[in-house]
mmCIF file of C-alpha atoms in Angstrom:
data_model
loop_
_atom_site.group_PDB
_atom_site.id
_atom_site.type_symbol
_atom_site.label_atom_id
_atom_site.label_comp_id
_atom_site.label_asym_id
_atom_site.label_seq_id
_atom_site.Cartn_x
_atom_site.Cartn_y
_atom_site.Cartn_z
ATOM 1 C CA MET A 5 -15.739 3.019 -45.811
ATOM 2 C CA ASP A 6 -14.635 3.042 -49.549
ATOM 3 C CA GLY A 7 -17.989 1.151 -50.247
ATOM 4 C CA VAL A 8 -20.182 4.063 -49.566
ATOM 5 C CA PHE A 9 -23.637 4.297 -51.223
ATOM 6 C CA PRO A 10 -25.719 7.744 -51.582
ATOM 7 C CA ARG A 11 -28.239 8.107 -49.280
ATOM 8 C CA PRO A 12 -31.589 6.505 -50.239
ATOM 9 C CA ALA A 13 -35.221 7.995 -49.926
ATOM 10 C CA CYS A 14 -36.343 7.749 -46.376
ATOM 11 C CA ARG A 15 -38.004 4.577 -45.189
ATOM 12 C CA VAL A 16 -41.751 4.560 -44.540
ATOM 13 C CA ASP A 17 -41.118 4.280 -40.839
ATOM 14 C CA GLN A 18 -39.049 7.508 -40.857
ATOM 15 C CA TYR A 19 -39.958 11.357 -41.175
ATOM 16 C CA THR A 20 -38.391 13.166 -44.027
ATOM 17 C CA CYS A 21 -37.425 16.779 -43.604
ATOM 18 C CA SER A 22 -37.752 19.284 -46.368
ATOM 19 C CA ASP A 23 -33.948 19.153 -47.080
ATOM 20 C CA GLY A 24 -34.080 15.239 -47.325
ATOM 21 C CA THR A 25 -32.669 14.434 -44.044
ATOM 22 C CA CYS A 26 -34.311 11.122 -42.389
ATOM 23 C CA TYR A 27 -35.277 10.711 -38.777
ATOM 24 C CA PRO A 28 -37.009 8.147 -36.821
ATOM 25 C CA GLY A 29 -40.825 8.636 -37.138
ATOM 26 C CA SER A 30 -40.999 8.936 -33.342
ATOM 27 C CA PHE A 31 -39.267 12.323 -33.859
ATOM 28 C CA GLU A 32 -42.397 13.937 -35.210
ATOM 29 C CA CYS A 33 -44.520 15.662 -32.619
ATOM 30 C CA ASP A 34 -42.253 15.015 -29.864
ATOM 31 C CA GLY A 35 -41.838 18.390 -28.738
ATOM 32 C CA TYR A 36 -38.436 19.033 -30.305
ATOM 33 C CA ASP A 37 -37.606 20.663 -33.590
ATOM 34 C CA ASP A 38 -35.263 18.005 -35.199
ATOM 35 C CA CYS A 39 -35.629 19.585 -39.096
ATOM 36 C CA LEU A 40 -34.032 22.568 -39.498
ATOM 37 C CA ASP A 41 -37.250 24.341 -40.469
ATOM 38 C CA GLY A 42 -39.195 22.629 -37.320
ATOM 39 C CA ALA A 43 -41.629 20.860 -39.925
ATOM 40 C CA ASP A 44 -41.647 17.921 -37.814
ATOM 41 C CA GLU A 45 -43.277 19.505 -35.083
ATOM 42 C CA ARG A 46 -46.291 21.356 -37.393
ATOM 43 C CA ASN A 47 -49.711 19.984 -37.920
ATOM 44 C CA CYS A 48 -49.321 17.900 -34.423
ATOM 45 C CA GLN A 49 -52.782 16.663 -33.197
ATOM 46 C CA GLY A 50 -52.283 16.854 -29.450
ATOM 47 C CA ASP A 51 -50.978 13.758 -27.506
ATOM 48 C CA SER A 52 -51.441 11.187 -30.326
ATOM 49 C CA TRP A 53 -48.524 9.120 -29.059
ATOM 50 C CA SER A 54 -48.481 6.964 -25.673
ATOM 51 C CA GLU A 55 -46.214 7.675 -23.216
ATOM 52 C CA TRP A 56 -42.451 6.309 -23.819
ATOM 53 C CA SER A 57 -41.733 3.073 -22.357
ATOM 54 C CA GLU A 58 -38.861 2.730 -19.804
ATOM 55 C CA TRP A 59 -35.403 2.441 -21.522
ATOM 56 C CA GLY A 60 -34.443 -1.124 -22.058
ATOM 57 C CA GLN A 61 -30.797 -2.648 -21.043
ATOM 58 C CA CYS A 62 -27.732 -1.733 -22.577
ATOM 59 C CA ASN A 63 -26.875 -4.175 -25.375
ATOM 60 C CA VAL A 64 -23.271 -4.498 -24.530
ATOM 61 C CA ASN A 65 -22.068 -5.773 -20.854
ATOM 62 C CA CYS A 66 -18.514 -3.807 -21.521
ATOM 63 C CA GLY A 67 -17.795 -0.260 -22.976
ATOM 64 C CA THR A 68 -20.428 1.734 -24.806
ATOM 65 C CA GLY A 69 -23.537 0.321 -26.601
ATOM 66 C CA GLU A 70 -27.103 1.345 -27.246
ATOM 67 C CA GLN A 71 -30.554 0.944 -25.339
ATOM 68 C CA SER A 72 -33.932 1.874 -26.722
ATOM 69 C CA ARG A 73 -37.713 2.838 -25.653
ATOM 70 C CA SER A 74 -40.738 2.549 -27.475
ATOM 71 C CA ARG A 75 -44.405 4.223 -27.911
ATOM 72 C CA HIS A 76 -47.328 3.395 -29.776
ATOM 73 C CA CYS A 77 -49.951 5.684 -31.559
ATOM 74 C CA LEU A 78 -53.038 6.317 -30.039
ATOM 75 C CA ASN A 79 -54.959 7.477 -33.065
ATOM 76 C CA SER A 80 -57.887 5.044 -33.963
ATOM 77 C CA ASN A 81 -58.732 7.132 -37.169
ATOM 78 C CA GLY A 82 -55.271 6.723 -39.019
ATOM 79 C CA GLU A 83 -54.647 10.388 -38.913
ATOM 80 C CA GLY A 84 -51.548 11.971 -37.688
ATOM 81 C CA CYS A 85 -49.063 9.246 -36.478
ATOM 82 C CA THR A 86 -49.440 5.469 -37.126
ATOM 83 C CA GLY A 87 -47.697 2.258 -35.646
ATOM 84 C CA ASP A 88 -45.049 2.109 -33.075
ATOM 85 C CA ALA A 89 -42.047 4.383 -32.684
ATOM 86 C CA THR A 90 -38.449 3.380 -31.444
ATOM 87 C CA GLU A 91 -35.830 5.842 -30.181
ATOM 88 C CA TYR A 92 -32.321 4.679 -29.342
ATOM 89 C CA ARG A 93 -29.634 6.196 -27.196
ATOM 90 C CA LEU A 94 -25.848 5.412 -26.217
ATOM 91 C CA CYS A 95 -25.357 3.732 -22.955
ATOM 92 C CA HIS A 96 -22.170 2.800 -21.146
ATOM 93 C CA PHE A 97 -21.308 -0.593 -19.059
ATOM 94 C CA PRO A 98 -18.007 0.065 -17.071
ATOM 95 C CA ARG A 99 -17.039 -3.558 -16.526
ATOM 96 C CA CYS A 100 -14.385 -5.057 -18.941
ATOM 97 C CA TYR A 101 -12.297 -8.066 -18.931
ATOM 98 C CA PRO A 102 -8.632 -9.225 -18.298
ATOM 99 C CA GLU A 103 -6.487 -9.935 -21.288
ATOM 100 C CA ALA A 104 -4.082 -12.589 -21.921
ATOM 101 C CA GLY A 105 -0.369 -11.849 -22.039
ATOM 102 C CA SER A 106 0.983 -13.262 -25.266
ATOM 103 C CA GLY A 107 -0.124 -15.075 -28.295
ATOM 104 C CA CYS A 108 -2.737 -14.033 -30.908
ATOM 105 C CA GLY A 109 -5.011 -11.383 -30.177
ATOM 106 C CA THR A 110 -2.884 -9.900 -27.243
ATOM 107 C CA ARG A 111 -1.409 -6.376 -26.951
ATOM 108 C CA LYS A 112 1.126 -4.572 -24.617
ATOM 109 C CA ILE A 113 -0.902 -1.383 -24.688
ATOM 110 C CA GLN A 114 -4.280 -2.175 -22.531
ATOM 111 C CA PRO A 115 -6.166 1.160 -22.008
ATOM 112 C CA MET A 116 -8.701 1.864 -19.655
ATOM 113 C CA PRO A 117 -12.245 0.988 -20.730
ATOM 114 C CA ARG A 118 -13.365 3.781 -23.516
ATOM 115 C CA ILE A 119 -16.661 5.407 -23.169
ATOM 116 C CA VAL A 120 -17.401 6.420 -26.394
ATOM 117 C CA GLY A 121 -15.883 5.386 -30.012
ATOM 118 C CA GLY A 122 -14.572 7.459 -32.587
ATOM 119 C CA GLU A 123 -11.147 8.882 -31.230
ATOM 120 C CA ASN A 124 -7.381 8.559 -31.183
ATOM 121 C CA ALA A 125 -6.171 4.913 -30.483
ATOM 122 C CA LEU A 126 -3.193 4.578 -28.698
ATOM 123 C CA PRO A 127 0.335 3.299 -30.481
ATOM 124 C CA GLY A 128 0.548 -0.254 -30.223
ATOM 125 C CA GLU A 129 -3.382 -0.753 -28.988
ATOM 126 C CA TRP A 130 -4.257 -2.492 -32.162
ATOM 127 C CA PRO A 131 -0.997 -4.278 -33.251
ATOM 128 C CA TRP A 132 -2.598 -6.189 -36.307
ATOM 129 C CA GLN A 133 -3.844 -3.258 -38.038
ATOM 130 C CA ALA A 134 -2.180 -3.066 -41.475
ATOM 131 C CA MET A 135 -1.871 0.075 -43.673
ATOM 132 C CA LEU A 136 -2.266 -0.928 -47.397
ATOM 133 C CA PHE A 137 -0.307 2.120 -49.116
ATOM 134 C CA TYR A 138 -1.454 2.370 -52.734
ATOM 135 C CA ILE A 139 1.931 3.631 -54.554
ATOM 136 C CA PRO A 140 0.642 5.168 -57.494
ATOM 137 C CA GLY A 141 -1.682 7.545 -55.426
ATOM 138 C CA ASN A 142 0.831 8.068 -52.719
ATOM 139 C CA SER A 143 -1.735 7.681 -50.217
ATOM 140 C CA VAL A 144 -3.618 5.030 -47.931
ATOM 141 C CA TYR A 145 -6.529 3.512 -49.764
ATOM 142 C CA CYS A 146 -7.375 0.437 -47.298
ATOM 143 C CA GLY A 147 -6.792 -1.254 -44.002
ATOM 144 C CA GLY A 148 -6.328 -4.890 -43.550
ATOM 145 C CA THR A 149 -5.579 -7.274 -40.565
ATOM 146 C CA LEU A 150 -2.582 -9.387 -39.944
ATOM 147 C CA ILE A 151 -3.841 -13.150 -39.306
ATOM 148 C CA GLY A 152 -0.540 -14.708 -39.218
ATOM 149 C CA PRO A 153 3.510 -14.090 -39.898
ATOM 150 C CA ARG A 154 2.773 -13.627 -43.775
ATOM 151 C CA HIS A 155 -0.693 -13.213 -44.519
ATOM 152 C CA VAL A 156 -3.309 -10.153 -43.998
ATOM 153 C CA ILE A 157 -6.971 -10.202 -44.559
ATOM 154 C CA SER A 158 -8.625 -7.125 -46.317
ATOM 155 C CA ALA A 159 -11.645 -6.291 -48.475
ATOM 156 C CA ALA A 160 -11.963 -7.243 -52.210
ATOM 157 C CA HIS A 161 -13.355 -4.214 -53.421
ATOM 158 C CA CYS A 162 -10.282 -2.379 -52.305
ATOM 159 C CA PHE A 163 -8.490 -4.264 -55.446
ATOM 160 C CA GLU A 164 -11.228 -3.665 -58.133
ATOM 161 C CA GLY A 165 -9.863 -2.840 -61.302
ATOM 162 C CA THR A 166 -6.579 -3.350 -63.359
ATOM 163 C CA GLU A 167 -4.399 -0.796 -61.430
ATOM 164 C CA PHE A 168 -5.452 -1.746 -58.135
ATOM 165 C CA SER A 169 -5.592 -5.502 -58.481
ATOM 166 C CA ASN A 170 -1.765 -5.070 -59.271
ATOM 167 C CA LYS A 171 0.210 -6.243 -56.569
ATOM 168 C CA GLN A 172 3.197 -4.179 -57.249
ATOM 169 C CA ASN A 173 1.206 -1.050 -56.752
ATOM 170 C CA TRP A 174 1.000 -1.921 -53.094
ATOM 171 C CA LYS A 175 2.873 -1.775 -49.846
ATOM 172 C CA VAL A 176 1.716 -3.330 -46.451
ATOM 173 C CA ILE A 177 2.813 -1.690 -43.669
ATOM 174 C CA LEU A 178 2.625 -2.940 -40.239
ATOM 175 C CA GLY A 179 3.456 -1.333 -36.848
ATOM 176 C CA LYS A 180 1.924 2.082 -38.062
ATOM 177 C CA TYR A 181 0.205 4.654 -35.889
ATOM 178 C CA LEU A 182 0.643 7.887 -37.914
ATOM 179 C CA TYR A 183 -1.056 8.330 -41.302
ATOM 180 C CA ASP A 184 1.833 9.529 -43.015
ATOM 181 C CA ARG A 185 3.912 6.773 -44.615
ATOM 182 C CA TYR A 186 7.287 8.859 -44.350
ATOM 183 C CA GLU A 187 6.585 10.443 -40.867
ATOM 184 C CA VAL A 188 7.688 7.844 -38.088
ATOM 185 C CA ASP A 189 8.279 8.798 -34.346
ATOM 186 C CA SER A 190 9.228 6.739 -31.170
ATOM 187 C CA THR A 191 5.767 5.321 -30.700
ATOM 188 C CA GLU A 192 5.949 3.177 -33.707
ATOM 189 C CA GLU A 193 8.152 0.465 -35.438
ATOM 190 C CA PRO A 194 7.076 0.181 -38.933
ATOM 191 C CA VAL A 195 7.832 -2.514 -41.124
ATOM 192 C CA GLU A 196 7.148 -2.561 -45.142
ATOM 193 C CA PHE A 197 6.401 -5.368 -47.213
ATOM 194 C CA ASN A 198 5.508 -6.134 -50.638
ATOM 195 C CA ILE A 199 2.675 -8.433 -51.729
ATOM 196 C CA VAL A 200 3.613 -11.819 -53.018
ATOM 197 C CA THR A 201 -0.093 -13.131 -53.646
ATOM 198 C CA LEU A 202 -3.116 -11.111 -53.807
ATOM 199 C CA THR A 203 -6.122 -13.201 -54.087
ATOM 200 C CA MET A 204 -9.681 -11.818 -54.320
ATOM 201 C CA HIS A 205 -12.390 -13.904 -53.379
ATOM 202 C CA GLU A 206 -13.828 -15.501 -56.630
ATOM 203 C CA ASN A 207 -17.508 -15.201 -56.058
ATOM 204 C CA TYR A 208 -16.997 -11.389 -55.043
ATOM 205 C CA ASN A 209 -19.792 -9.527 -56.426
ATOM 206 C CA VAL A 210 -21.328 -12.375 -57.946
ATOM 207 C CA GLY A 211 -25.348 -12.003 -57.544
ATOM 208 C CA ILE A 212 -25.262 -9.602 -54.884
ATOM 209 C CA GLU A 213 -23.335 -6.048 -54.561
ATOM 210 C CA LEU A 214 -20.331 -6.270 -52.367
ATOM 211 C CA ASP A 215 -20.993 -10.158 -51.249
ATOM 212 C CA ASN A 216 -17.761 -12.406 -50.734
ATOM 213 C CA ASP A 217 -15.887 -8.915 -50.048
ATOM 214 C CA ILE A 218 -12.825 -10.525 -48.803
ATOM 215 C CA ALA A 219 -9.248 -10.657 -49.831
ATOM 216 C CA LEU A 220 -6.303 -12.440 -48.795
ATOM 217 C CA LEU A 221 -2.597 -11.041 -49.061
ATOM 218 C CA GLU A 222 0.576 -12.800 -48.635
ATOM 219 C CA ILE A 223 3.725 -10.597 -47.951
ATOM 220 C CA ASP A 224 7.219 -10.988 -48.860
ATOM 221 C CA GLY A 225 8.692 -11.634 -45.353
ATOM 222 C CA GLN A 226 7.591 -12.564 -42.125
ATOM 223 C CA ALA A 227 6.175 -10.040 -39.735
ATOM 224 C CA PRO A 228 7.865 -9.436 -36.320
ATOM 225 C CA VAL A 229 5.944 -9.876 -32.795
ATOM 226 C CA ASN A 230 6.864 -6.947 -30.728
ATOM 227 C CA ASP A 231 5.335 -4.006 -28.812
ATOM 228 C CA TYR A 232 3.536 -2.767 -32.065
ATOM 229 C CA ILE A 233 2.840 -5.723 -34.347
ATOM 230 C CA ASN A 234 0.919 -8.971 -33.639
ATOM 231 C CA GLU A 235 -1.627 -11.001 -35.286
ATOM 232 C CA ALA A 236 -5.326 -11.068 -34.384
ATOM 233 C CA CYS A 237 -6.709 -14.484 -33.580
ATOM 234 C CA LEU A 238 -9.177 -16.488 -35.712
ATOM 235 C CA ASP A 239 -11.827 -18.551 -34.212
ATOM 236 C CA THR A 240 -11.274 -21.469 -36.228
ATOM 237 C CA ASN A 241 -12.248 -24.086 -33.633
ATOM 238 C CA GLY A 242 -15.796 -22.552 -33.204
ATOM 239 C CA THR A 243 -15.068 -22.090 -29.351
ATOM 240 C CA ALA A 244 -15.423 -18.110 -29.498
ATOM 241 C CA HIS A 245 -19.183 -16.954 -29.640
ATOM 242 C CA PHE A 246 -19.850 -13.464 -30.473
ATOM 243 C CA ASN A 247 -23.187 -11.588 -30.210
ATOM 244 C CA GLU A 248 -24.719 -8.302 -29.395
ATOM 245 C CA SER A 249 -23.466 -8.020 -26.052
ATOM 246 C CA SER A 250 -19.808 -8.514 -27.162
ATOM 247 C CA TYR A 251 -16.925 -6.104 -26.706
ATOM 248 C CA CYS A 252 -15.870 -5.047 -30.286
ATOM 249 C CA PHE A 253 -13.855 -2.314 -32.013
ATOM 250 C CA VAL A 254 -13.445 -1.070 -35.550
ATOM 251 C CA THR A 255 -10.089 0.740 -36.419
ATOM 252 C CA GLY A 256 -8.547 2.640 -39.511
ATOM 253 C CA TRP A 257 -7.201 5.994 -40.908
ATOM 254 C CA GLY A 258 -10.421 6.686 -42.678
ATOM 255 C CA SER A 259 -12.373 9.942 -43.292
ATOM 256 C CA LEU A 260 -13.423 11.546 -40.068
ATOM 257 C CA SER A 261 -16.568 12.910 -42.322
ATOM 258 C CA GLY A 262 -18.744 11.244 -44.737
ATOM 259 C CA ASN A 263 -18.785 14.268 -46.775
ATOM 260 C CA VAL A 264 -15.339 15.514 -46.604
ATOM 261 C CA ALA A 265 -12.002 13.430 -47.436
ATOM 262 C CA THR A 266 -10.199 14.422 -44.350
ATOM 263 C CA TYR A 267 -8.231 11.740 -43.071
ATOM 264 C CA ALA A 268 -7.186 11.049 -39.655
ATOM 265 C CA ASP A 269 -3.609 12.035 -38.761
ATOM 266 C CA VAL A 270 -3.226 9.007 -36.399
ATOM 267 C CA LEU A 271 -5.135 5.560 -36.102
ATOM 268 C CA GLN A 272 -8.556 5.987 -34.955
ATOM 269 C CA GLU A 273 -10.695 3.359 -33.124
ATOM 270 C CA ALA A 274 -14.442 3.141 -32.409
ATOM 271 C CA LEU A 275 -16.335 1.043 -30.074
ATOM 272 C CA VAL A 276 -19.166 -0.834 -32.084
ATOM 273 C CA PRO A 277 -21.470 -3.234 -30.719
ATOM 274 C CA LEU A 278 -22.670 -6.340 -33.106
ATOM 275 C CA LEU A 279 -26.274 -5.814 -34.177
ATOM 276 C CA PRO A 280 -29.139 -8.257 -34.831
ATOM 277 C CA PHE A 281 -28.969 -9.479 -38.621
ATOM 278 C CA ASP A 282 -32.628 -9.018 -39.211
ATOM 279 C CA LEU A 283 -32.931 -5.381 -37.646
ATOM 280 C CA CYS A 284 -30.116 -4.317 -39.960
ATOM 281 C CA ASN A 285 -31.042 -6.118 -42.974
ATOM 282 C CA HIS A 286 -34.498 -4.471 -42.407
ATOM 283 C CA SER A 287 -32.646 -0.892 -42.438
ATOM 284 C CA TYR A 288 -30.948 -2.034 -45.617
ATOM 285 C CA SER A 289 -34.469 -3.224 -47.229
ATOM 286 C CA GLY A 290 -33.132 -6.673 -47.116
ATOM 287 C CA GLY A 291 -30.082 -6.160 -49.221
ATOM 288 C CA LEU A 292 -27.493 -7.809 -47.013
ATOM 289 C CA SER A 293 -26.519 -11.631 -47.750
ATOM 290 C CA ASP A 294 -25.488 -14.186 -45.352
ATOM 291 C CA ASN A 295 -22.006 -13.326 -45.579
ATOM 292 C CA MET A 296 -22.554 -9.626 -44.180
ATOM 293 C CA MET A 297 -23.094 -8.320 -40.604
ATOM 294 C CA CYS A 298 -23.551 -5.127 -39.221
ATOM 295 C CA ALA A 299 -22.023 -3.198 -36.250
ATOM 296 C CA GLY A 300 -22.328 0.172 -34.883
ATOM 297 C CA TYR A 301 -25.389 2.216 -33.696
ATOM 298 C CA PHE A 302 -28.981 2.788 -35.059
ATOM 299 C CA SER A 303 -28.768 6.594 -33.680
ATOM 300 C CA GLY A 304 -25.744 7.257 -36.103
ATOM 301 C CA GLY A 305 -22.523 9.209 -35.110
ATOM 302 C CA ILE A 306 -19.944 6.559 -34.836
ATOM 303 C CA ASP A 307 -18.997 4.442 -37.772
ATOM 304 C CA ALA A 308 -16.141 3.388 -40.022
ATOM 305 C CA CYS A 309 -15.788 5.678 -43.026
ATOM 306 C CA GLN A 310 -14.011 5.886 -46.333
ATOM 307 C CA GLY A 311 -10.491 4.621 -46.355
ATOM 308 C CA ASP A 312 -11.235 2.208 -43.353
ATOM 309 C CA SER A 313 -12.288 -0.336 -45.864
ATOM 310 C CA GLY A 314 -10.565 -3.834 -45.371
ATOM 311 C CA GLY A 315 -9.850 -2.836 -41.720
ATOM 312 C CA PRO A 316 -10.512 -5.064 -38.622
ATOM 313 C CA LEU A 317 -13.509 -5.509 -36.564
ATOM 314 C CA VAL A 318 -12.361 -7.241 -33.618
ATOM 315 C CA CYS A 319 -14.228 -8.612 -30.699
ATOM 316 C CA MET A 320 -12.692 -10.046 -27.507
ATOM 317 C CA HIS A 321 -13.274 -13.579 -26.017
ATOM 318 C CA GLY A 322 -12.735 -14.286 -22.521
ATOM 319 C CA SER A 323 -13.969 -12.756 -19.512
ATOM 320 C CA SER A 324 -12.253 -14.078 -16.313
ATOM 321 C CA GLN A 325 -8.747 -14.567 -14.954
ATOM 322 C CA GLU A 326 -8.934 -18.212 -15.675
ATOM 323 C CA ASP A 327 -10.140 -17.354 -19.334
ATOM 324 C CA PRO A 328 -8.364 -13.778 -19.991
ATOM 325 C CA GLY A 329 -9.448 -12.121 -23.169
ATOM 326 C CA ARG A 330 -8.014 -12.172 -26.430
ATOM 327 C CA TRP A 331 -9.097 -10.278 -29.787
ATOM 328 C CA TYR A 332 -10.641 -12.078 -32.687
ATOM 329 C CA LEU A 333 -11.263 -10.768 -36.314
ATOM 330 C CA VAL A 334 -14.769 -10.985 -36.458
ATOM 331 C CA GLY A 335 -15.606 -8.704 -39.446
ATOM 332 C CA VAL A 336 -13.783 -6.793 -42.383
ATOM 333 C CA VAL A 337 -14.969 -3.193 -43.037
ATOM 334 C CA SER A 338 -17.230 -3.526 -46.413
ATOM 335 C CA TRP A 339 -19.700 -0.879 -47.024
ATOM 336 C CA GLY A 340 -22.574 1.227 -45.659
ATOM 337 C CA ILE A 341 -24.975 4.115 -46.122
ATOM 338 C CA ASP A 342 -22.950 7.441 -46.098
ATOM 339 C CA CYS A 343 -20.826 7.298 -42.655
ATOM 340 C CA ALA A 344 -22.391 7.306 -39.307
ATOM 341 C CA ALA A 345 -25.670 8.146 -40.593
ATOM 342 C CA GLU A 346 -28.673 7.415 -38.348
ATOM 343 C CA GLY A 347 -30.730 4.559 -39.097
ATOM 344 C CA TYR A 348 -27.727 2.868 -41.395
ATOM 345 C CA PRO A 349 -24.988 1.068 -39.249
ATOM 346 C CA GLY A 350 -21.906 -0.250 -40.579
ATOM 347 C CA VAL A 351 -21.767 -3.509 -42.711
ATOM 348 C CA TYR A 352 -19.041 -5.940 -42.398
ATOM 349 C CA THR A 353 -17.881 -9.156 -44.176
ATOM 350 C CA VAL A 354 -18.216 -11.977 -42.080
ATOM 351 C CA VAL A 355 -14.719 -13.576 -41.521
ATOM 352 C CA LYS A 356 -16.055 -16.954 -40.157
ATOM 353 C CA ASN A 357 -17.730 -17.933 -43.420
ATOM 354 C CA TYR A 358 -14.119 -17.938 -45.079
ATOM 355 C CA PHE A 359 -12.187 -20.152 -42.966
ATOM 356 C CA ASP A 360 -11.979 -22.711 -45.267
ATOM 357 C CA TRP A 361 -11.392 -20.402 -48.233
ATOM 358 C CA ILE A 362 -8.225 -18.796 -46.121
ATOM 359 C CA ARG A 363 -7.143 -22.167 -45.263
ATOM 360 C CA THR A 364 -7.382 -23.172 -48.942
ATOM 361 C CA HIS A 365 -5.318 -20.281 -49.922
ATOM 362 C CA GLY A 366 -2.625 -20.653 -47.237
ATOM 363 C CA GLY A 367 -3.554 -18.242 -44.584
ATOM 364 C CA ILE A 368 -4.400 -20.632 -42.083
ATOM 365 C CA PRO A 369 -1.789 -23.748 -41.552
#
């Protein structure tokens, strides 16, 4: 995601390798060399840790999630290890849901459940994905989500500065699968729009860095609905509820590496479970506001990255033939520490906090 912060010093509950890499404290003296120089396995004082607990339940009931186990320090003299340690690993739950056939949050392409995130999407699999093309830079700078025939939600930080806040410098492209604006094949039916109105939240960055990181774009035509273009749902009635067991994806053409600006040739998707606010806020040293949420994996490896900013975090609601699933826009890609870094899952703007704001500016009837 574009709002990427530099990696801070390791937390007190983490082990710091000589090259500055942070690992969970439980990695020290666990019998495996995690640091390149093996420093985490030196000066170990026998069996100072208890046995690991059994692995806990997977935190999702569809697709890929995360489970944890813990152990505690047995040393009474305060030397060596201290406190408790937690370890995470990915887990897979194969049962997923039937999807509705038409209306918001539906798609013609319904692939088999994915085992892990971070892979190529299929053409038309995420039809609400918008590409925000910055004309002066001749490049895709951010993503967005179609929420209505003429409105797209994105992140406010994509439009910071005089040039980026100029609506004439942007094209909104719907129905796109390939990263190259000018390359089109039979798997996509792209439609380009100009921006009529670009509204950044008036309290963006007031008091807290990247707080209220949301923007509403009005386009100069009505988006068609077809196999490759459709709008995501908004839970304006408050009837859809999402938690750590929800089935959620983040999508975009962003960088495939936090250290190298190598962007994806085709739209990428990552299955990312929602995470408890308190636990994630602790990872970020209390730096989150109530307008922020986290999704991803504490173990790292799967995340949004530079260029994904403003794009959708969507979750499915509905779990039976009587109540088939629809995809709802739950979050907007906002910021994080590095990309897919262990201990620092992605941070997203909480969309439901802005329904009144979106309605005020015409994005919701």
